[in-house]
Amino acid sequence: IMVQERMGRFVHHDYMTAFGLGSATDLGFPGESPGILRAADQLWGSERVTVSYGQGLSSTPLQMAAAVNTIANGGVYVAPSLVRATVGPDGTTTDLPPAATRRVVSEQAAQQTATMMQQVVCAGTASLAAVDGLPVAGKTGTAFKAADNGTYYDENGDRIYYSSFVGFY
């Protein structure tokens, strides 16, 4: 929250969109969700800062993978692609054009973030993702899950939630 407040919600929003949040990818899948990322001037009260830690926004798994890939790529966003080349009936391989890229953060900022993400795996909430001999970096997430009863609790009174992990090595 302190970092987001220091940079301001408009600059923070610019970073979020540069990481690929709030819009569908360039894959062109029919019905692909853009996720939820409201414009900075549409956030009110505590919403102005809760987006800094993931409340009040949503992303697709593909958007999250692309955003974290930006850190793994030294701060450069690489648009997701699923096909590297096509093979014609005669066996000729035709490479597709490289995916679009853009610098989002400096290489230094990406490295510092990757180091923090490695600590999430080494000593934090994602210790089960550790692999001996490999520097694994990751980020966990938790979101409350709405129940059919209109609360975030199941029929036993237990809080229900989604949990997620994204990472790289």
Short mmCIF file of N, CA and C in Angstrom, two decimals:
data_model
loop_
_atom_site.label_atom_id
_atom_site.label_comp_id
_atom_site.label_asym_id
_atom_site.label_seq_id
_atom_site.Cartn_x
_atom_site.Cartn_y
_atom_site.Cartn_z
N ILE A 1 0.83 -1.19 0.00
CA ILE A 1 0.00 0.00 0.00
C ILE A 1 0.88 1.25 0.00
N MET A 2 1.96 1.22 0.81
CA MET A 2 2.82 2.41 0.89
C MET A 2 3.47 2.72 -0.45
N VAL A 3 3.90 1.70 -1.17
CA VAL A 3 4.51 1.92 -2.49
C VAL A 3 3.45 2.48 -3.45
N GLN A 4 2.28 1.88 -3.43
CA GLN A 4 1.21 2.34 -4.32
C GLN A 4 0.81 3.77 -4.00
N GLU A 5 0.72 4.12 -2.72
CA GLU A 5 0.37 5.49 -2.36
C GLU A 5 1.46 6.47 -2.80
N ARG A 6 2.71 6.03 -2.69
CA ARG A 6 3.81 6.92 -3.07
C ARG A 6 3.82 7.18 -4.58
N MET A 7 3.57 6.13 -5.38
CA MET A 7 3.58 6.33 -6.83
C MET A 7 2.27 6.94 -7.32
N GLY A 8 1.22 6.78 -6.57
CA GLY A 8 -0.08 7.30 -6.97
C GLY A 8 -0.88 6.27 -7.73
N ARG A 9 -2.18 6.34 -7.57
CA ARG A 9 -3.03 5.31 -8.16
C ARG A 9 -3.04 5.32 -9.67
N PHE A 10 -2.79 6.49 -10.28
CA PHE A 10 -2.80 6.54 -11.74
C PHE A 10 -1.56 5.88 -12.33
N VAL A 11 -0.40 6.14 -11.75
CA VAL A 11 0.83 5.49 -12.20
C VAL A 11 0.75 3.99 -11.91
N HIS A 12 0.22 3.63 -10.73
CA HIS A 12 0.05 2.22 -10.38
C HIS A 12 -0.83 1.53 -11.42
N HIS A 13 -1.92 2.16 -11.79
CA HIS A 13 -2.82 1.59 -12.80
C HIS A 13 -2.09 1.42 -14.13
N ASP A 14 -1.26 2.39 -14.50
CA ASP A 14 -0.49 2.27 -15.74
C ASP A 14 0.42 1.04 -15.71
N TYR A 15 1.05 0.80 -14.57
CA TYR A 15 1.89 -0.40 -14.43
C TYR A 15 1.05 -1.66 -14.55
N MET A 16 -0.10 -1.69 -13.90
CA MET A 16 -0.95 -2.88 -13.96
C MET A 16 -1.32 -3.20 -15.40
N THR A 17 -1.70 -2.18 -16.16
CA THR A 17 -2.06 -2.43 -17.55
C THR A 17 -0.83 -2.80 -18.38
N ALA A 18 0.33 -2.23 -18.08
CA ALA A 18 1.55 -2.59 -18.82
C ALA A 18 1.92 -4.05 -18.58
N PHE A 19 1.59 -4.58 -17.41
CA PHE A 19 1.82 -6.00 -17.12
C PHE A 19 0.76 -6.89 -17.76
N GLY A 20 -0.23 -6.30 -18.44
CA GLY A 20 -1.22 -7.07 -19.16
C GLY A 20 -2.52 -7.30 -18.42
N LEU A 21 -2.69 -6.67 -17.27
CA LEU A 21 -3.93 -6.86 -16.51
C LEU A 21 -5.00 -5.90 -17.03
N GLY A 22 -6.23 -6.35 -17.00
CA GLY A 22 -7.35 -5.49 -17.38
C GLY A 22 -7.72 -5.52 -18.85
N SER A 23 -7.06 -6.34 -19.63
CA SER A 23 -7.43 -6.47 -21.05
C SER A 23 -7.12 -7.88 -21.52
N ALA A 24 -7.87 -8.31 -22.51
CA ALA A 24 -7.63 -9.63 -23.08
C ALA A 24 -6.26 -9.63 -23.76
N THR A 25 -5.66 -10.80 -23.85
CA THR A 25 -4.36 -10.92 -24.52
C THR A 25 -4.54 -10.78 -26.03
N ASP A 26 -3.45 -10.80 -26.74
CA ASP A 26 -3.49 -10.71 -28.21
C ASP A 26 -3.77 -12.05 -28.87
N LEU A 27 -4.07 -13.08 -28.09
CA LEU A 27 -4.31 -14.39 -28.67
C LEU A 27 -5.58 -14.43 -29.52
N GLY A 28 -6.54 -13.58 -29.19
CA GLY A 28 -7.77 -13.53 -29.98
C GLY A 28 -8.73 -14.67 -29.74
N PHE A 29 -8.66 -15.30 -28.56
CA PHE A 29 -9.62 -16.36 -28.25
C PHE A 29 -11.02 -15.77 -28.14
N PRO A 30 -12.01 -16.40 -28.76
CA PRO A 30 -13.38 -15.91 -28.61
C PRO A 30 -13.80 -15.97 -27.15
N GLY A 31 -14.38 -14.90 -26.66
CA GLY A 31 -14.88 -14.87 -25.31
C GLY A 31 -13.82 -14.74 -24.22
N GLU A 32 -12.57 -14.49 -24.60
CA GLU A 32 -11.52 -14.34 -23.59
C GLU A 32 -11.84 -13.16 -22.69
N SER A 33 -11.78 -13.38 -21.40
CA SER A 33 -12.10 -12.33 -20.43
C SER A 33 -10.96 -11.33 -20.31
N PRO A 34 -11.30 -10.06 -20.18
CA PRO A 34 -10.26 -9.08 -19.90
C PRO A 34 -9.89 -9.03 -18.42
N GLY A 35 -10.57 -9.83 -17.60
CA GLY A 35 -10.38 -9.71 -16.16
C GLY A 35 -11.11 -8.47 -15.68
N ILE A 36 -10.82 -8.06 -14.46
CA ILE A 36 -11.44 -6.86 -13.89
C ILE A 36 -10.34 -5.96 -13.37
N LEU A 37 -10.23 -4.79 -13.95
CA LEU A 37 -9.32 -3.76 -13.47
C LEU A 37 -9.97 -2.42 -13.80
N ARG A 38 -10.60 -1.85 -12.79
CA ARG A 38 -11.30 -0.59 -13.01
C ARG A 38 -10.31 0.54 -13.20
N ALA A 39 -10.73 1.55 -13.92
CA ALA A 39 -9.90 2.73 -14.14
C ALA A 39 -9.58 3.39 -12.80
N ALA A 40 -8.41 3.98 -12.71
CA ALA A 40 -7.96 4.59 -11.45
C ALA A 40 -8.94 5.64 -10.94
N ASP A 41 -9.56 6.37 -11.84
CA ASP A 41 -10.50 7.41 -11.39
C ASP A 41 -11.88 6.84 -11.03
N GLN A 42 -12.04 5.52 -11.16
CA GLN A 42 -13.29 4.87 -10.78
C GLN A 42 -13.17 4.12 -9.44
N LEU A 43 -12.03 4.29 -8.77
CA LEU A 43 -11.82 3.65 -7.47
C LEU A 43 -12.12 4.66 -6.38
N TRP A 44 -12.84 4.22 -5.35
CA TRP A 44 -13.24 5.12 -4.28
C TRP A 44 -12.87 4.53 -2.92
N GLY A 45 -12.64 5.39 -1.97
CA GLY A 45 -12.34 4.96 -0.60
C GLY A 45 -11.16 4.03 -0.55
N SER A 46 -11.31 2.95 0.21
CA SER A 46 -10.20 2.01 0.38
C SER A 46 -9.86 1.27 -0.91
N GLU A 47 -10.79 1.22 -1.87
CA GLU A 47 -10.50 0.57 -3.15
C GLU A 47 -9.27 1.18 -3.82
N ARG A 48 -9.02 2.44 -3.54
CA ARG A 48 -7.88 3.12 -4.18
C ARG A 48 -6.56 2.45 -3.85
N VAL A 49 -6.48 1.79 -2.70
CA VAL A 49 -5.22 1.14 -2.33
C VAL A 49 -5.33 -0.38 -2.26
N THR A 50 -6.52 -0.94 -2.08
CA THR A 50 -6.62 -2.39 -1.96
C THR A 50 -6.24 -3.09 -3.25
N VAL A 51 -6.34 -2.42 -4.39
CA VAL A 51 -5.89 -3.03 -5.64
C VAL A 51 -4.39 -3.31 -5.61
N SER A 52 -3.66 -2.61 -4.77
CA SER A 52 -2.21 -2.83 -4.70
C SER A 52 -1.86 -4.21 -4.18
N TYR A 53 -2.79 -4.85 -3.46
CA TYR A 53 -2.52 -6.21 -3.00
C TYR A 53 -3.55 -7.20 -3.53
N GLY A 54 -4.22 -6.84 -4.59
CA GLY A 54 -5.04 -7.80 -5.31
C GLY A 54 -6.51 -7.84 -5.00
N GLN A 55 -7.00 -6.99 -4.12
CA GLN A 55 -8.43 -6.96 -3.83
C GLN A 55 -9.11 -5.99 -4.79
N GLY A 56 -10.25 -6.40 -5.32
CA GLY A 56 -11.01 -5.53 -6.21
C GLY A 56 -10.57 -5.64 -7.66
N LEU A 57 -9.78 -6.64 -7.98
CA LEU A 57 -9.42 -6.88 -9.37
C LEU A 57 -9.35 -8.38 -9.59
N SER A 58 -9.40 -8.79 -10.83
CA SER A 58 -9.24 -10.20 -11.14
C SER A 58 -8.48 -10.32 -12.46
N SER A 59 -7.86 -11.47 -12.63
CA SER A 59 -7.14 -11.73 -13.86
C SER A 59 -7.38 -13.17 -14.28
N THR A 60 -7.15 -13.44 -15.52
CA THR A 60 -7.22 -14.81 -15.99
C THR A 60 -5.87 -15.47 -15.71
N PRO A 61 -5.83 -16.79 -15.67
CA PRO A 61 -4.53 -17.46 -15.49
C PRO A 61 -3.52 -17.07 -16.58
N LEU A 62 -3.98 -16.88 -17.79
CA LEU A 62 -3.09 -16.49 -18.87
C LEU A 62 -2.51 -15.09 -18.64
N GLN A 63 -3.34 -14.16 -18.19
CA GLN A 63 -2.84 -12.81 -17.87
C GLN A 63 -1.82 -12.87 -16.74
N MET A 64 -2.08 -13.68 -15.71
CA MET A 64 -1.17 -13.77 -14.58
C MET A 64 0.16 -14.40 -15.02
N ALA A 65 0.09 -15.43 -15.85
CA ALA A 65 1.32 -16.05 -16.35
C ALA A 65 2.13 -15.05 -17.17
N ALA A 66 1.47 -14.26 -17.99
CA ALA A 66 2.18 -13.26 -18.80
C ALA A 66 2.78 -12.17 -17.92
N ALA A 67 2.07 -11.76 -16.89
CA ALA A 67 2.59 -10.73 -15.99
C ALA A 67 3.82 -11.22 -15.25
N VAL A 68 3.76 -12.43 -14.71
CA VAL A 68 4.92 -12.98 -14.00
C VAL A 68 6.05 -13.28 -14.97
N ASN A 69 5.72 -13.65 -16.18
CA ASN A 69 6.73 -13.87 -17.21
C ASN A 69 7.52 -12.59 -17.46
N THR A 70 6.89 -11.44 -17.27
CA THR A 70 7.60 -10.16 -17.42
C THR A 70 8.75 -10.07 -16.43
N ILE A 71 8.53 -10.52 -15.22
CA ILE A 71 9.61 -10.53 -14.21
C ILE A 71 10.68 -11.54 -14.62
N ALA A 72 10.26 -12.73 -15.05
CA ALA A 72 11.22 -13.76 -15.46
C ALA A 72 12.04 -13.31 -16.67
N ASN A 73 11.46 -12.45 -17.50
CA ASN A 73 12.14 -11.94 -18.70
C ASN A 73 12.90 -10.64 -18.45
N GLY A 74 13.26 -10.39 -17.21
CA GLY A 74 14.06 -9.20 -16.91
C GLY A 74 13.33 -7.89 -17.07
N GLY A 75 12.00 -7.91 -16.92
CA GLY A 75 11.21 -6.68 -16.99
C GLY A 75 10.56 -6.42 -18.33
N VAL A 76 10.68 -7.37 -19.26
CA VAL A 76 10.11 -7.21 -20.61
C VAL A 76 8.89 -8.09 -20.75
N TYR A 77 7.75 -7.47 -21.07
CA TYR A 77 6.51 -8.21 -21.32
C TYR A 77 6.61 -8.82 -22.71
N VAL A 78 6.30 -10.10 -22.80
CA VAL A 78 6.24 -10.81 -24.08
C VAL A 78 4.81 -11.31 -24.23
N ALA A 79 4.13 -10.85 -25.27
CA ALA A 79 2.74 -11.26 -25.47
C ALA A 79 2.66 -12.77 -25.57
N PRO A 80 1.69 -13.37 -24.89
CA PRO A 80 1.56 -14.83 -24.95
C PRO A 80 1.29 -15.31 -26.37
N SER A 81 1.83 -16.46 -26.68
CA SER A 81 1.53 -17.11 -27.95
C SER A 81 1.50 -18.60 -27.70
N LEU A 82 0.74 -19.30 -28.49
CA LEU A 82 0.60 -20.73 -28.30
C LEU A 82 1.23 -21.53 -29.44
N VAL A 83 1.52 -20.88 -30.53
CA VAL A 83 2.07 -21.57 -31.70
C VAL A 83 3.35 -20.87 -32.11
N ARG A 84 4.42 -21.63 -32.23
CA ARG A 84 5.70 -21.08 -32.63
C ARG A 84 5.85 -21.12 -34.16
N ALA A 85 5.28 -22.16 -34.77
CA ALA A 85 5.43 -22.35 -36.21
C ALA A 85 4.30 -23.23 -36.72
N THR A 86 4.12 -23.22 -38.02
CA THR A 86 3.17 -24.14 -38.65
C THR A 86 3.95 -25.08 -39.56
N VAL A 87 3.38 -26.25 -39.78
CA VAL A 87 3.99 -27.23 -40.67
C VAL A 87 3.02 -27.50 -41.81
N GLY A 88 3.49 -27.24 -43.03
CA GLY A 88 2.65 -27.44 -44.20
C GLY A 88 2.54 -28.90 -44.59
N PRO A 89 1.66 -29.20 -45.54
CA PRO A 89 1.46 -30.58 -45.98
C PRO A 89 2.74 -31.22 -46.53
N ASP A 90 3.64 -30.39 -47.05
CA ASP A 90 4.89 -30.92 -47.59
C ASP A 90 5.98 -31.02 -46.52
N GLY A 91 5.63 -30.70 -45.26
CA GLY A 91 6.60 -30.79 -44.17
C GLY A 91 7.40 -29.52 -43.95
N THR A 92 7.12 -28.48 -44.74
CA THR A 92 7.83 -27.21 -44.58
C THR A 92 7.37 -26.50 -43.32
N THR A 93 8.33 -26.11 -42.50
CA THR A 93 8.03 -25.39 -41.26
C THR A 93 8.12 -23.90 -41.53
N THR A 94 7.08 -23.19 -41.12
CA THR A 94 7.06 -21.73 -41.26
C THR A 94 6.92 -21.12 -39.88
N ASP A 95 7.97 -20.41 -39.45
CA ASP A 95 7.93 -19.74 -38.16
C ASP A 95 6.95 -18.59 -38.19
N LEU A 96 6.22 -18.42 -37.11
CA LEU A 96 5.34 -17.26 -36.99
C LEU A 96 6.17 -16.07 -36.53
N PRO A 97 5.68 -14.87 -36.77
CA PRO A 97 6.44 -13.69 -36.31
C PRO A 97 6.61 -13.73 -34.80
N PRO A 98 7.70 -13.18 -34.29
CA PRO A 98 7.89 -13.17 -32.84
C PRO A 98 6.78 -12.37 -32.16
N ALA A 99 6.50 -12.75 -30.93
CA ALA A 99 5.47 -12.07 -30.14
C ALA A 99 5.91 -10.63 -29.86
N ALA A 100 4.92 -9.78 -29.73
CA ALA A 100 5.19 -8.37 -29.40
C ALA A 100 5.77 -8.27 -28.00
N THR A 101 6.69 -7.34 -27.82
CA THR A 101 7.32 -7.14 -26.51
C THR A 101 7.28 -5.66 -26.15
N ARG A 102 7.42 -5.41 -24.85
CA ARG A 102 7.56 -4.03 -24.36
C ARG A 102 8.22 -4.07 -22.99
N ARG A 103 9.05 -3.10 -22.72
CA ARG A 103 9.68 -3.00 -21.41
C ARG A 103 8.64 -2.43 -20.44
N VAL A 104 8.51 -3.09 -19.29
CA VAL A 104 7.56 -2.66 -18.27
C VAL A 104 8.29 -2.07 -17.08
N VAL A 105 9.32 -2.78 -16.61
CA VAL A 105 10.14 -2.30 -15.49
C VAL A 105 11.60 -2.52 -15.86
N SER A 106 12.47 -1.87 -15.12
CA SER A 106 13.90 -2.03 -15.39
C SER A 106 14.36 -3.45 -15.07
N GLU A 107 15.48 -3.83 -15.65
CA GLU A 107 16.05 -5.14 -15.36
C GLU A 107 16.35 -5.28 -13.87
N GLN A 108 16.82 -4.18 -13.26
CA GLN A 108 17.13 -4.20 -11.83
C GLN A 108 15.86 -4.43 -11.01
N ALA A 109 14.78 -3.74 -11.34
CA ALA A 109 13.52 -3.92 -10.62
C ALA A 109 13.00 -5.35 -10.78
N ALA A 110 13.13 -5.91 -11.98
CA ALA A 110 12.69 -7.28 -12.21
C ALA A 110 13.52 -8.25 -11.39
N GLN A 111 14.84 -8.04 -11.32
CA GLN A 111 15.70 -8.92 -10.54
C GLN A 111 15.37 -8.83 -9.05
N GLN A 112 15.14 -7.62 -8.56
CA GLN A 112 14.79 -7.46 -7.15
C GLN A 112 13.46 -8.17 -6.84
N THR A 113 12.52 -8.05 -7.76
CA THR A 113 11.23 -8.72 -7.57
C THR A 113 11.39 -10.22 -7.62
N ALA A 114 12.20 -10.73 -8.55
CA ALA A 114 12.44 -12.16 -8.64
C ALA A 114 13.07 -12.68 -7.36
N THR A 115 14.00 -11.92 -6.79
CA THR A 115 14.64 -12.32 -5.53
C THR A 115 13.60 -12.40 -4.41
N MET A 116 12.71 -11.42 -4.34
CA MET A 116 11.64 -11.48 -3.33
C MET A 116 10.73 -12.68 -3.57
N MET A 117 10.45 -12.96 -4.83
CA MET A 117 9.60 -14.11 -5.16
C MET A 117 10.29 -15.43 -4.83
N GLN A 118 11.61 -15.47 -4.90
CA GLN A 118 12.33 -16.67 -4.49
C GLN A 118 12.18 -16.88 -2.98
N GLN A 119 12.14 -15.80 -2.23
CA GLN A 119 11.95 -15.92 -0.78
C GLN A 119 10.57 -16.47 -0.44
N VAL A 120 9.58 -16.19 -1.28
CA VAL A 120 8.24 -16.75 -1.07
C VAL A 120 8.32 -18.27 -1.09
N VAL A 121 9.17 -18.80 -1.97
CA VAL A 121 9.32 -20.25 -2.08
C VAL A 121 10.29 -20.79 -1.02
N CYS A 122 11.39 -20.11 -0.81
CA CYS A 122 12.41 -20.60 0.14
C CYS A 122 11.95 -20.53 1.58
N ALA A 123 11.28 -19.46 1.96
CA ALA A 123 10.98 -19.24 3.37
C ALA A 123 9.56 -18.74 3.62
N GLY A 124 8.73 -18.75 2.60
CA GLY A 124 7.41 -18.16 2.75
C GLY A 124 6.28 -19.14 2.55
N THR A 125 5.20 -18.64 1.97
CA THR A 125 3.96 -19.39 1.87
C THR A 125 3.95 -20.44 0.76
N ALA A 126 4.99 -20.49 -0.06
CA ALA A 126 5.02 -21.45 -1.17
C ALA A 126 6.15 -22.45 -1.04
N SER A 127 6.48 -22.82 0.17
CA SER A 127 7.63 -23.72 0.39
C SER A 127 7.46 -25.07 -0.30
N LEU A 128 6.24 -25.50 -0.55
CA LEU A 128 6.03 -26.78 -1.24
C LEU A 128 6.45 -26.72 -2.71
N ALA A 129 6.68 -25.52 -3.25
CA ALA A 129 7.11 -25.39 -4.64
C ALA A 129 8.63 -25.46 -4.78
N ALA A 130 9.34 -25.55 -3.67
CA ALA A 130 10.80 -25.59 -3.72
C ALA A 130 11.28 -26.87 -4.41
N VAL A 131 12.34 -26.72 -5.20
CA VAL A 131 12.98 -27.85 -5.88
C VAL A 131 14.46 -27.77 -5.57
N ASP A 132 15.00 -28.82 -5.00
CA ASP A 132 16.43 -28.83 -4.66
C ASP A 132 17.27 -28.49 -5.88
N GLY A 133 18.18 -27.54 -5.70
CA GLY A 133 19.12 -27.18 -6.75
C GLY A 133 18.61 -26.18 -7.78
N LEU A 134 17.34 -25.77 -7.68
CA LEU A 134 16.78 -24.80 -8.63
C LEU A 134 16.28 -23.57 -7.88
N PRO A 135 16.58 -22.38 -8.40
CA PRO A 135 16.04 -21.16 -7.78
C PRO A 135 14.62 -20.91 -8.27
N VAL A 136 13.65 -21.38 -7.53
CA VAL A 136 12.24 -21.23 -7.91
C VAL A 136 11.70 -19.93 -7.31
N ALA A 137 11.01 -19.16 -8.12
CA ALA A 137 10.39 -17.90 -7.68
C ALA A 137 8.88 -18.06 -7.81
N GLY A 138 8.13 -17.50 -6.87
CA GLY A 138 6.69 -17.65 -6.95
C GLY A 138 5.94 -16.64 -6.13
N LYS A 139 4.63 -16.66 -6.32
CA LYS A 139 3.72 -15.79 -5.58
C LYS A 139 2.46 -16.57 -5.32
N THR A 140 2.03 -16.56 -4.06
CA THR A 140 0.76 -17.19 -3.72
C THR A 140 -0.33 -16.13 -3.70
N GLY A 141 -1.55 -16.59 -3.79
CA GLY A 141 -2.69 -15.69 -3.71
C GLY A 141 -3.84 -16.37 -3.01
N THR A 142 -4.65 -15.60 -2.35
CA THR A 142 -5.83 -16.10 -1.66
C THR A 142 -6.97 -15.12 -1.89
N ALA A 143 -8.12 -15.64 -2.20
CA ALA A 143 -9.32 -14.80 -2.37
C ALA A 143 -10.50 -15.52 -1.75
N PHE A 144 -11.32 -14.80 -1.04
CA PHE A 144 -12.51 -15.40 -0.47
C PHE A 144 -13.45 -15.81 -1.60
N LYS A 145 -14.13 -16.92 -1.38
CA LYS A 145 -15.06 -17.47 -2.37
C LYS A 145 -16.48 -17.25 -1.88
N ALA A 146 -17.29 -16.64 -2.70
CA ALA A 146 -18.68 -16.41 -2.33
C ALA A 146 -19.44 -17.73 -2.35
N ALA A 147 -20.17 -17.97 -1.29
CA ALA A 147 -20.98 -19.20 -1.18
C ALA A 147 -22.40 -18.91 -1.66
N ASP A 148 -23.12 -19.97 -1.95
CA ASP A 148 -24.51 -19.82 -2.38
C ASP A 148 -25.38 -19.15 -1.33
N ASN A 149 -24.94 -19.21 -0.05
CA ASN A 149 -25.73 -18.62 1.03
C ASN A 149 -25.49 -17.11 1.17
N GLY A 150 -24.71 -16.52 0.25
CA GLY A 150 -24.48 -15.08 0.28
C GLY A 150 -23.36 -14.64 1.20
N THR A 151 -22.64 -15.58 1.79
CA THR A 151 -21.52 -15.26 2.67
C THR A 151 -20.24 -15.86 2.09
N TYR A 152 -19.17 -15.80 2.85
CA TYR A 152 -17.91 -16.44 2.47
C TYR A 152 -17.66 -17.67 3.34
N TYR A 153 -18.73 -18.25 3.88
CA TYR A 153 -18.63 -19.41 4.77
C TYR A 153 -19.46 -20.56 4.24
N ASP A 154 -18.96 -21.78 4.42
CA ASP A 154 -19.72 -22.95 3.99
C ASP A 154 -20.75 -23.33 5.04
N GLU A 155 -21.44 -24.43 4.79
CA GLU A 155 -22.51 -24.86 5.71
C GLU A 155 -21.99 -25.26 7.09
N ASN A 156 -20.70 -25.50 7.22
CA ASN A 156 -20.09 -25.83 8.52
C ASN A 156 -19.56 -24.60 9.25
N GLY A 157 -19.73 -23.43 8.63
CA GLY A 157 -19.21 -22.21 9.24
C GLY A 157 -17.74 -21.95 8.95
N ASP A 158 -17.15 -22.74 8.06
CA ASP A 158 -15.75 -22.55 7.69
C ASP A 158 -15.64 -21.56 6.53
N ARG A 159 -14.66 -20.66 6.63
CA ARG A 159 -14.43 -19.72 5.54
C ARG A 159 -13.93 -20.49 4.31
N ILE A 160 -14.47 -20.14 3.16
CA ILE A 160 -14.05 -20.80 1.93
C ILE A 160 -13.31 -19.79 1.05
N TYR A 161 -12.34 -20.28 0.32
CA TYR A 161 -11.52 -19.39 -0.48
C TYR A 161 -10.88 -20.13 -1.64
N TYR A 162 -10.43 -19.36 -2.58
CA TYR A 162 -9.61 -19.86 -3.67
C TYR A 162 -8.16 -19.61 -3.28
N SER A 163 -7.28 -20.50 -3.66
CA SER A 163 -5.86 -20.24 -3.47
C SER A 163 -5.18 -20.46 -4.82
N SER A 164 -4.10 -19.73 -5.03
CA SER A 164 -3.41 -19.83 -6.31
C SER A 164 -1.90 -19.71 -6.11
N PHE A 165 -1.18 -20.15 -7.12
CA PHE A 165 0.26 -20.04 -7.14
C PHE A 165 0.69 -19.79 -8.57
N VAL A 166 1.61 -18.88 -8.75
CA VAL A 166 2.22 -18.65 -10.06
C VAL A 166 3.72 -18.52 -9.82
N GLY A 167 4.50 -19.04 -10.72
CA GLY A 167 5.94 -18.96 -10.49
C GLY A 167 6.75 -19.31 -11.71
N PHE A 168 8.07 -19.30 -11.51
CA PHE A 168 9.00 -19.68 -12.58
C PHE A 168 10.29 -20.14 -11.95
N TYR A 169 11.12 -20.79 -12.76
CA TYR A 169 12.44 -21.19 -12.28
C TYR A 169 13.47 -20.94 -13.35
#
